Short mmCIF file of C-alpha atoms in Angstrom, two decimals:
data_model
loop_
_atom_site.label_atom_id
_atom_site.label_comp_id
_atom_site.label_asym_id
_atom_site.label_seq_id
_atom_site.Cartn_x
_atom_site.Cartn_y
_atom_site.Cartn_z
CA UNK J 1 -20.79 -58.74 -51.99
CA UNK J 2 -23.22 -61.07 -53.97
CA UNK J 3 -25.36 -59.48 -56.95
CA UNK J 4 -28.24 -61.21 -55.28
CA UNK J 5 -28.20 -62.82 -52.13
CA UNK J 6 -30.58 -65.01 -50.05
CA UNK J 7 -31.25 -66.86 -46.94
CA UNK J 8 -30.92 -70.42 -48.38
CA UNK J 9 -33.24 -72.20 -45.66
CA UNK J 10 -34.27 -75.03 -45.54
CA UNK J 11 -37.43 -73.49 -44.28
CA UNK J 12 -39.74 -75.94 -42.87
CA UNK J 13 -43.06 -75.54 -42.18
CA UNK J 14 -46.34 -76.97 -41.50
CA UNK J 15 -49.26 -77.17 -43.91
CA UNK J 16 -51.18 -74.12 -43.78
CA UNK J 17 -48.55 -72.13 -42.39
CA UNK J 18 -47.47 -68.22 -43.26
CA UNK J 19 -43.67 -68.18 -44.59
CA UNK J 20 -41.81 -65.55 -46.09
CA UNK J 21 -38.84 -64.87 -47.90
CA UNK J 22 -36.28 -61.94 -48.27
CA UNK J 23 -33.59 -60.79 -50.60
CA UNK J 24 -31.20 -57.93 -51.35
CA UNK J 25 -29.32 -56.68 -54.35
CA UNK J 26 -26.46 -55.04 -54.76
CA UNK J 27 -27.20 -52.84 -57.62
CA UNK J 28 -28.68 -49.75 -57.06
CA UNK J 29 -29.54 -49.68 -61.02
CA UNK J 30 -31.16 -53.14 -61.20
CA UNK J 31 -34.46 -52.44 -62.99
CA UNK J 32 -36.84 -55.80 -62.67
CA UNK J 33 -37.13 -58.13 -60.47
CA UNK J 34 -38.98 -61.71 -60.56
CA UNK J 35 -39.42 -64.39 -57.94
CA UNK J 36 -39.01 -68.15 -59.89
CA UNK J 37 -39.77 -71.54 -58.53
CA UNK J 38 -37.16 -74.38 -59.30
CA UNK J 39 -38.33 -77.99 -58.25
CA UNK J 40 -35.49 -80.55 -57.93
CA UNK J 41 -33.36 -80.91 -60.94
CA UNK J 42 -36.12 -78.69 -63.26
CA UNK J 43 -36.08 -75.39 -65.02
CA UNK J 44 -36.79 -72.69 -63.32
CA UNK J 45 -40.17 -71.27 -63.85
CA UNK J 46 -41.32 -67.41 -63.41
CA UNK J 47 -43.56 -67.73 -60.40
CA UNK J 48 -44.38 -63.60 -60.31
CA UNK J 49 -43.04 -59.89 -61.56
CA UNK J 50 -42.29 -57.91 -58.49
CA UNK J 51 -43.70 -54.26 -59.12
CA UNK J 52 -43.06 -51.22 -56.87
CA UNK J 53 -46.09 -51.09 -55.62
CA UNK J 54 -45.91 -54.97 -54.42
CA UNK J 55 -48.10 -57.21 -55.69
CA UNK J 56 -50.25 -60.72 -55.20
CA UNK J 57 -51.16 -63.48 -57.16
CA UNK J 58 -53.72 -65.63 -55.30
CA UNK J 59 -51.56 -66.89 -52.13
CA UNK J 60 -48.51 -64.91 -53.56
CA UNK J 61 -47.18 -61.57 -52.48
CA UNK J 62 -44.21 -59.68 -53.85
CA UNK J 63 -42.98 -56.88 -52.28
CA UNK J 64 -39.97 -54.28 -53.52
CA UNK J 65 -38.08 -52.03 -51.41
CA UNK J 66 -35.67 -50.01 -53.86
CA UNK J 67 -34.31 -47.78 -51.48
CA UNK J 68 -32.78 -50.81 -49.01
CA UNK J 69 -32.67 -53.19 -52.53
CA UNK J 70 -34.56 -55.68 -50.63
CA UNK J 71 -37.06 -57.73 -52.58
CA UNK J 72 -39.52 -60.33 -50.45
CA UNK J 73 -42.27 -62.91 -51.15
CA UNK J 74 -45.12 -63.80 -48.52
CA UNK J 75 -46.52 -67.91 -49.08
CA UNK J 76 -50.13 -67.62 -47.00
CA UNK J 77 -51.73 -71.30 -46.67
CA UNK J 78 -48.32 -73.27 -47.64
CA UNK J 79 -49.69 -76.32 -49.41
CA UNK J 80 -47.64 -79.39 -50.03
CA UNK J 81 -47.06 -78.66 -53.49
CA UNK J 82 -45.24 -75.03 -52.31
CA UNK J 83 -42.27 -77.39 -51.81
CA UNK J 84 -39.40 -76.14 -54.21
CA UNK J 85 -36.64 -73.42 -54.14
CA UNK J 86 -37.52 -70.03 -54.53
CA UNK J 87 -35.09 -68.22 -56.74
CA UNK J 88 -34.68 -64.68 -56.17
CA UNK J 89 -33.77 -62.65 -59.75
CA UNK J 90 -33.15 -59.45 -60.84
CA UNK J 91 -32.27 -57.49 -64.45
CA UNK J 92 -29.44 -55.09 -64.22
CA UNK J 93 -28.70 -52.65 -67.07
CA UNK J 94 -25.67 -52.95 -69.55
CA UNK J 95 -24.16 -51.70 -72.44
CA UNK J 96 -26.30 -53.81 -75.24
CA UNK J 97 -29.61 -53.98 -72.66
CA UNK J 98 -30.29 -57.84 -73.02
CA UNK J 99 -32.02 -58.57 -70.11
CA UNK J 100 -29.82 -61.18 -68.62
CA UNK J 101 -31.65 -62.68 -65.41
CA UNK J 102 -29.36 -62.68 -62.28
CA UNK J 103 -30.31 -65.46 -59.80
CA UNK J 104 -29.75 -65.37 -56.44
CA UNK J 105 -28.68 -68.78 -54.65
CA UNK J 106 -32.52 -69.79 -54.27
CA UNK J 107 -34.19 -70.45 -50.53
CA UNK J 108 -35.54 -73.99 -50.01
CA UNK J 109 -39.06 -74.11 -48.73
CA UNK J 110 -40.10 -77.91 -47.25
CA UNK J 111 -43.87 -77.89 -46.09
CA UNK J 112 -44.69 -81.05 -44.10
CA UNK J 113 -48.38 -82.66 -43.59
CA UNK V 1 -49.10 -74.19 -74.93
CA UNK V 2 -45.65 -73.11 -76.62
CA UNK V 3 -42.63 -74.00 -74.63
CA UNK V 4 -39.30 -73.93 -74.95
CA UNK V 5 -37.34 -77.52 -75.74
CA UNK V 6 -33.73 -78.72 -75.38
CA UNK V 7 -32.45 -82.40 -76.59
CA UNK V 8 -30.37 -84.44 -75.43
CA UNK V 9 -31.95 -84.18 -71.85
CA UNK V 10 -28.25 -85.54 -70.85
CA UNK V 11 -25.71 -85.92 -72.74
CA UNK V 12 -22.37 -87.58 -70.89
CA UNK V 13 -19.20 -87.06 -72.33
CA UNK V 14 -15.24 -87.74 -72.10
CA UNK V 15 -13.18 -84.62 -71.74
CA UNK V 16 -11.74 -83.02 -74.12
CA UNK V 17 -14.62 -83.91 -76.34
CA UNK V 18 -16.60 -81.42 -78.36
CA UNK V 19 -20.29 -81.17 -77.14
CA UNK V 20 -23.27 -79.13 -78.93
CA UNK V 21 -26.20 -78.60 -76.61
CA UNK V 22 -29.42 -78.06 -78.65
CA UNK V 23 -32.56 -75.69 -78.22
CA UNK V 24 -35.49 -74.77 -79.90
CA UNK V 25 -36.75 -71.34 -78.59
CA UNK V 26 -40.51 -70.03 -78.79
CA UNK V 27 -41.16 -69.62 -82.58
CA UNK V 28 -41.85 -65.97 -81.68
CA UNK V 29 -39.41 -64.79 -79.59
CA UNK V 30 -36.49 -62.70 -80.24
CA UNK V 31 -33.85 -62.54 -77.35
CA UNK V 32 -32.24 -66.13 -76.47
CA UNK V 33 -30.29 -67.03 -73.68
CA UNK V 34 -28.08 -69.90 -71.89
CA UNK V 35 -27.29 -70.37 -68.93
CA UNK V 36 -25.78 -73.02 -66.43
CA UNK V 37 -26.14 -74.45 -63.18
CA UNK V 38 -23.80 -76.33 -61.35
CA UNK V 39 -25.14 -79.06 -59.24
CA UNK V 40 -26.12 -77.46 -55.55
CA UNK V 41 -24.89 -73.98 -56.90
CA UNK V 42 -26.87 -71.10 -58.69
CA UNK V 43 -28.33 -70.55 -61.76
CA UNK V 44 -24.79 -68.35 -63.82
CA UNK V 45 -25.96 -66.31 -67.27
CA UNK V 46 -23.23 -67.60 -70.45
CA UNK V 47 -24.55 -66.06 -73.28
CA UNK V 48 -27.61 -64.35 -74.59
CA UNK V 49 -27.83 -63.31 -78.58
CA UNK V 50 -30.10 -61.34 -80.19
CA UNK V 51 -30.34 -60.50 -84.28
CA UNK V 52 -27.92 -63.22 -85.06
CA UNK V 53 -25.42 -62.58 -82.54
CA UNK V 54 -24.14 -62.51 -79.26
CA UNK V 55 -25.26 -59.34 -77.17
CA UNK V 56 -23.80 -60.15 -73.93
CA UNK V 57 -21.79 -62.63 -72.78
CA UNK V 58 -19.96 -63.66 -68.99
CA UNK V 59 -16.68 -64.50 -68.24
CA UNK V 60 -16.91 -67.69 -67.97
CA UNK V 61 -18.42 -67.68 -71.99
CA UNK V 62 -14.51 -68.19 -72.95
CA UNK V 63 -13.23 -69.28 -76.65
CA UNK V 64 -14.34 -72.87 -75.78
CA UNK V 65 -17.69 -72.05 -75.59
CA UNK V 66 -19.71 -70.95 -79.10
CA UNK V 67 -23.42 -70.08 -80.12
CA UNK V 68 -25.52 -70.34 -83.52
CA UNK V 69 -28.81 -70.06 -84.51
CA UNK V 70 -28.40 -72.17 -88.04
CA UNK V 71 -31.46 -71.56 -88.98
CA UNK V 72 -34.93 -70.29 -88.01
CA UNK V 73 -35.50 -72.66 -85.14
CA UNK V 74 -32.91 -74.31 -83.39
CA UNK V 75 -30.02 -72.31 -81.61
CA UNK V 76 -27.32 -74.30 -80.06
CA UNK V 77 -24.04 -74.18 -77.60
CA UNK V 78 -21.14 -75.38 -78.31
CA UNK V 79 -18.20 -76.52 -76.20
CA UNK V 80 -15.18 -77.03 -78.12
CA UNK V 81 -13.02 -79.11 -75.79
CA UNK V 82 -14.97 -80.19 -72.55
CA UNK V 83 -13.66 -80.18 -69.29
CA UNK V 84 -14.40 -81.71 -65.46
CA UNK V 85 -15.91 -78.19 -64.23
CA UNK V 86 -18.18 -77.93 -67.46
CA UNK V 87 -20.28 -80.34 -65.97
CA UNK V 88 -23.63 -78.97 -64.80
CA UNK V 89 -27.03 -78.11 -65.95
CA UNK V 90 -27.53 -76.33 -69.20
CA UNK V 91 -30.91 -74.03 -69.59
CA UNK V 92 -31.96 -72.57 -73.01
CA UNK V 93 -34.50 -69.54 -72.39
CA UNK V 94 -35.86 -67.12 -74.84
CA UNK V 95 -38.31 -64.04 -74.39
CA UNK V 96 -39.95 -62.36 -77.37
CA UNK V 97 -40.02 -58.61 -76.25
CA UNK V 98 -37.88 -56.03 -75.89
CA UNK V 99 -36.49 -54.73 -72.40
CA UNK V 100 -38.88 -51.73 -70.88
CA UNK V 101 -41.64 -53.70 -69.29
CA UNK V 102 -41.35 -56.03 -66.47
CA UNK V 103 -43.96 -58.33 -67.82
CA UNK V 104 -42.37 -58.61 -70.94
CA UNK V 105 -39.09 -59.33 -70.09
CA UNK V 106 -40.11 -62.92 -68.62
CA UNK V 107 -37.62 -65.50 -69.94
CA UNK V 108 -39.18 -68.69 -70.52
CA UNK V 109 -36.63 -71.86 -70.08
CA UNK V 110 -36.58 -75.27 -71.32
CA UNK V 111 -36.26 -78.30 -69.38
CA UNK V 112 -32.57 -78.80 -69.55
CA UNK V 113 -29.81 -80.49 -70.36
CA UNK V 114 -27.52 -82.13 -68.01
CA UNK V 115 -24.06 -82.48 -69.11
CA UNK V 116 -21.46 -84.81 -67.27
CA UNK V 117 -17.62 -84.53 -68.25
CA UNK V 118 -15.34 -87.42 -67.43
#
């Protein structure tokens, strides 16, 4: 089973338009958990924390579901510029603690005029 | 706004050929990272080091692959003898607090480096 798995689209949608996004994990132990936005041959870039008790940044919500390891992000009002991959990550802990992000395979969000 | 920055942006090489990827972290942070992405695959942890060393590394971090911070800016990855599958994208991160709070474990990357082997 994948650490991190996730639907990897394309998801098309119309300007305006509500999408959202799932993931699961396979670690029962993982401790945080981040959704990042990769454009097309970029870096990927921290987009939002996920908390416990879900959270929203502007158009942005996060939501975490520890007990079925299920992680999601809701996009209200897609704009154009939403278009990217959406990388789902999570920290798991080992022996020395580092931190180490582990990325799921991303989901690909296209949102058309 | 202080951001993390890798050179060459691509570097293409002949296999077998020793490569050294370069990075220069956040001034302030303390944990750095690498990791890889092959084209149309995932984003794959290598190596992360912390107080001059590595802390973690993954399997595929094998004796071909080093890391060195040679001094108190740049920190760098080494391939010793480069093969086809090394080709991908290389990120540099760093974050500048310790593990505990979710905010503060944010990993910041820089642009990239895109190595081709042929």
């Amino acid at each position: 089973r994948k650490e991190v798995e996730q639907d990897p689209g394309p998801f098309n949608v119309p300007e305006g338009a509500t999408v959202a996004f799932n993931c699961t994990y396979s670690n029962s132990a993982s401790q945080s958990f981040f959704w990042y936005r990769q454009d097309c041959r970029k870096e990927p870039k921290l987009l939002m924390s996920v908390y416990s008790s879900g959270n929203e940044d502007g158009r942005f919500t996060a939501q975490l579901n520890r007990a079925s390891q299920y992680i999601s992000l809701l996009i209200r009002d897609s704009k154009l510029s939403d278009s990217a991959t959406y990388l789902c990550v999570v920290t798991t802990p080992s022996g020395s603690n580092t931190g180490k992000l582990i990325f799921g395979q991303g989901t690909t969000l296209q949102v058309k005029p | 706004e202080p951001e993390v920055t890798q050179t060459p942006s691509h570097q293409v090489t002949q296999m077998g050929q020793e490569v050294i990827l370069r990075c220069v972290p956040i001034s302030n942070h303390l944990y750095f990272y690498w990791y890889r992405q092959i084209l149309g695959q995932k984003v794959e942890f290598l190596v992360s080091f912390y107080n001059n060393e590595i802390s973690e590394k993954s399997e595929i971090f094998d004796d071909q692959f080093s890391v060195e911070r040679p001094d108190g800016s740049n920190f760098t990855l080494k391939i010793r003898s480069t093969k086809l599958e090394d080709s991908a994208m290389y990120f540099c991160a760093s974050r500048d607090k310790r593990v505990g709070s979710a905010a503060r474990n944010e990993q910041f990357f820089g642009p990239g480096t895109r190595l081709t082997v042929l």
